[in-house]
PDB file of C-alpha atoms in Angstrom:
ATOM      1  CA  MET A   1      37.783 -58.841 -51.405  1.00  0.00           C
ATOM      2  CA  PRO A   2      35.106 -58.218 -54.053  1.00  0.00           C
ATOM      3  CA  SER A   3      31.444 -57.900 -53.160  1.00  0.00           C
ATOM      4  CA  VAL A   4      29.283 -60.975 -53.539  1.00  0.00           C
ATOM      5  CA  ILE A   5      25.655 -61.306 -54.623  1.00  0.00           C
ATOM      6  CA  VAL A   6      23.823 -64.503 -53.706  1.00  0.00           C
ATOM      7  CA  CYS A   7      21.032 -65.752 -55.968  1.00  0.00           C
ATOM      8  CA  PRO A   8      17.716 -65.770 -54.038  1.00  0.00           C
ATOM      9  CA  ALA A   9      16.493 -68.823 -55.966  1.00  0.00           C
ATOM     10  CA  CYS A  10      19.430 -71.264 -55.994  1.00  0.00           C
ATOM     11  CA  ASP A  11      21.964 -69.684 -53.545  1.00  0.00           C
ATOM     12  CA  LEU A  12      24.779 -69.494 -56.087  1.00  0.00           C
ATOM     13  CA  ALA A  13      27.305 -66.789 -55.158  1.00  0.00           C
ATOM     14  CA  HIS A  14      28.265 -64.278 -57.864  1.00  0.00           C
ATOM     15  CA  ARG A  15      30.927 -61.580 -57.910  1.00  0.00           C
ATOM     16  CA  PHE A  16      29.445 -58.098 -58.013  1.00  0.00           C
ATOM     17  CA  THR A  17      30.543 -56.589 -61.335  1.00  0.00           C
ATOM     18  CA  ALA A  18      29.328 -53.766 -63.529  1.00  0.00           C
ATOM     19  CA  ALA A  19      25.828 -54.237 -64.907  1.00  0.00           C
ATOM     20  CA  PRO A  20      25.630 -55.704 -68.430  1.00  0.00           C
ATOM     21  CA  ALA A  21      24.273 -53.700 -71.363  1.00  0.00           C
ATOM     22  CA  SER A  22      20.749 -55.006 -70.734  1.00  0.00           C
ATOM     23  CA  GLY A  23      20.880 -53.575 -67.209  1.00  0.00           C
ATOM     24  CA  ARG A  24      19.681 -56.783 -65.544  1.00  0.00           C
ATOM     25  CA  ARG A  25      21.902 -59.174 -63.668  1.00  0.00           C
ATOM     26  CA  GLN A  26      20.860 -62.820 -63.923  1.00  0.00           C
ATOM     27  CA  CYS A  27      22.023 -65.941 -62.165  1.00  0.00           C
ATOM     28  CA  ALA A  28      24.351 -68.065 -64.290  1.00  0.00           C
ATOM     29  CA  ARG A  29      22.725 -71.271 -63.079  1.00  0.00           C
ATOM     30  CA  CYS A  30      18.946 -70.607 -62.946  1.00  0.00           C
ATOM     31  CA  ARG A  31      18.596 -67.250 -64.774  1.00  0.00           C
ATOM     32  CA  ALA A  32      16.716 -65.679 -61.861  1.00  0.00           C
ATOM     33  CA  PRO A  33      17.134 -61.905 -61.452  1.00  0.00           C
ATOM     34  CA  LEU A  34      19.857 -61.095 -58.913  1.00  0.00           C
ATOM     35  CA  GLN A  35      18.642 -57.622 -58.059  1.00  0.00           C
ATOM     36  CA  ARG A  36      15.178 -56.158 -57.970  1.00  0.00           C
ATOM     37  CA  ARG A  37      14.253 -52.654 -58.928  1.00  0.00           C
ATOM     38  CA  GLU A  38      14.709 -50.146 -56.151  1.00  0.00           C
ATOM     39  CA  ASN A  39      11.901 -47.809 -57.223  1.00  0.00           C
ATOM     40  CA  VAL A  40       8.981 -50.188 -56.800  1.00  0.00           C
ATOM     41  CA  PRO A  41       5.687 -48.304 -57.097  1.00  0.00           C
ATOM     42  CA  ILE A  42       3.634 -47.601 -53.981  1.00  0.00           C
ATOM     43  CA  ASP A  43       0.772 -49.602 -55.502  1.00  0.00           C
ATOM     44  CA  THR A  44       2.424 -52.870 -54.512  1.00  0.00           C
ATOM     45  CA  ALA A  45       2.745 -51.911 -50.857  1.00  0.00           C
ATOM     46  CA  LEU A  46      -0.780 -50.518 -50.838  1.00  0.00           C
ATOM     47  CA  ALA A  47      -2.203 -53.723 -52.333  1.00  0.00           C
ATOM     48  CA  VAL A  48      -0.456 -55.861 -49.711  1.00  0.00           C
ATOM     49  CA  ALA A  49      -1.676 -53.605 -46.890  1.00  0.00           C
ATOM     50  CA  VAL A  50      -5.299 -53.703 -48.105  1.00  0.00           C
ATOM     51  CA  CYS A  51      -5.148 -57.477 -48.477  1.00  0.00           C
ATOM     52  CA  ALA A  52      -3.782 -57.835 -44.930  1.00  0.00           C
ATOM     53  CA  LEU A  53      -6.539 -55.591 -43.584  1.00  0.00           C
ATOM     54  CA  VAL A  54      -9.246 -57.646 -45.327  1.00  0.00           C
ATOM     55  CA  LEU A  55      -7.778 -60.876 -43.959  1.00  0.00           C
ATOM     56  CA  LEU A  56      -7.595 -59.399 -40.440  1.00  0.00           C
ATOM     57  CA  VAL A  57     -11.258 -58.356 -40.573  1.00  0.00           C
ATOM     58  CA  LEU A  58     -12.343 -61.754 -41.895  1.00  0.00           C
ATOM     59  CA  SER A  59     -10.296 -63.639 -39.311  1.00  0.00           C
ATOM     60  CA  ASN A  60     -12.028 -61.694 -36.529  1.00  0.00           C
ATOM     61  CA  ALA A  61     -15.509 -61.945 -38.020  1.00  0.00           C
ATOM     62  CA  TYR A  62     -15.770 -65.734 -37.835  1.00  0.00           C
ATOM     63  CA  PRO A  63     -15.000 -68.027 -34.886  1.00  0.00           C
ATOM     64  CA  LEU A  64     -11.524 -69.483 -34.974  1.00  0.00           C
ATOM     65  CA  VAL A  65     -11.669 -71.793 -31.964  1.00  0.00           C
ATOM     66  CA  ALA A  66     -14.685 -73.938 -31.065  1.00  0.00           C
ATOM     67  CA  MET A  67     -14.738 -76.287 -28.077  1.00  0.00           C
ATOM     68  CA  GLN A  68     -17.423 -78.664 -26.846  1.00  0.00           C
ATOM     69  CA  VAL A  69     -17.200 -80.145 -23.365  1.00  0.00           C
ATOM     70  CA  ASN A  70     -20.072 -82.142 -21.802  1.00  0.00           C
ATOM     71  CA  GLY A  71     -22.632 -80.657 -24.180  1.00  0.00           C
ATOM     72  CA  SER A  72     -21.507 -77.082 -23.589  1.00  0.00           C
ATOM     73  CA  SER A  73     -19.886 -75.260 -26.506  1.00  0.00           C
ATOM     74  CA  ARG A  74     -17.803 -72.115 -26.674  1.00  0.00           C
ATOM     75  CA  ASP A  75     -16.662 -70.217 -29.793  1.00  0.00           C
ATOM     76  CA  THR A  76     -14.101 -67.427 -29.934  1.00  0.00           C
ATOM     77  CA  THR A  77     -12.401 -65.268 -32.542  1.00  0.00           C
ATOM     78  CA  LEU A  78      -8.692 -64.688 -33.100  1.00  0.00           C
ATOM     79  CA  ILE A  79      -8.556 -61.725 -30.704  1.00  0.00           C
ATOM     80  CA  GLY A  80     -10.582 -63.642 -28.091  1.00  0.00           C
ATOM     81  CA  ALA A  81      -8.167 -66.572 -28.294  1.00  0.00           C
ATOM     82  CA  ALA A  82      -5.181 -64.243 -27.831  1.00  0.00           C
ATOM     83  CA  LEU A  83      -6.835 -62.552 -24.848  1.00  0.00           C
ATOM     84  CA  GLY A  84      -7.581 -65.968 -23.352  1.00  0.00           C
ATOM     85  CA  PHE A  85      -3.847 -66.607 -23.007  1.00  0.00           C
ATOM     86  CA  MET A  86      -3.282 -63.418 -21.001  1.00  0.00           C
ATOM     87  CA  PRO A  87      -3.225 -63.764 -17.212  1.00  0.00           C
ATOM     88  CA  LYS A  88      -6.430 -62.500 -15.620  1.00  0.00           C
ATOM     89  CA  ASP A  89      -4.735 -60.756 -12.701  1.00  0.00           C
ATOM     90  CA  SER A  90      -2.104 -58.943 -14.744  1.00  0.00           C
ATOM     91  CA  SER A  91      -1.920 -55.209 -14.051  1.00  0.00           C
ATOM     92  CA  ARG A  92      -0.937 -54.648 -17.681  1.00  0.00           C
ATOM     93  CA  SER A  93      -4.115 -56.349 -18.958  1.00  0.00           C
ATOM     94  CA  ARG A  94      -6.257 -54.319 -16.522  1.00  0.00           C
ATOM     95  CA  ARG A  95      -4.664 -51.120 -17.762  1.00  0.00           C
ATOM     96  CA  TRP A  96      -5.169 -51.941 -21.474  1.00  0.00           C
ATOM     97  CA  PHE A  97      -8.611 -53.512 -21.397  1.00  0.00           C
ATOM     98  CA  SER A  98     -10.496 -51.763 -18.616  1.00  0.00           C
TER      99      SER A  98
END
């Protein structure tokens, strides 16, 4: 049975054949590239990592959850909201956060 490549855009199945002279395989239906380059530069991964770090810092700098009950208000960040779901008497939480 021959190998099959599925188009990531339209899900059309193609038989895996030798690459054409241009070197790029394209979908017959939507012309999307069927295979990406394998030697992607490290710059792409570095840019995504830096962007994720900036978003993590910003999400913890500003309050995410704000509640008001009977005139009393409470604000918390993303980490504070996650810690609020942990059981207070858990030995694991005492070991990590004490």
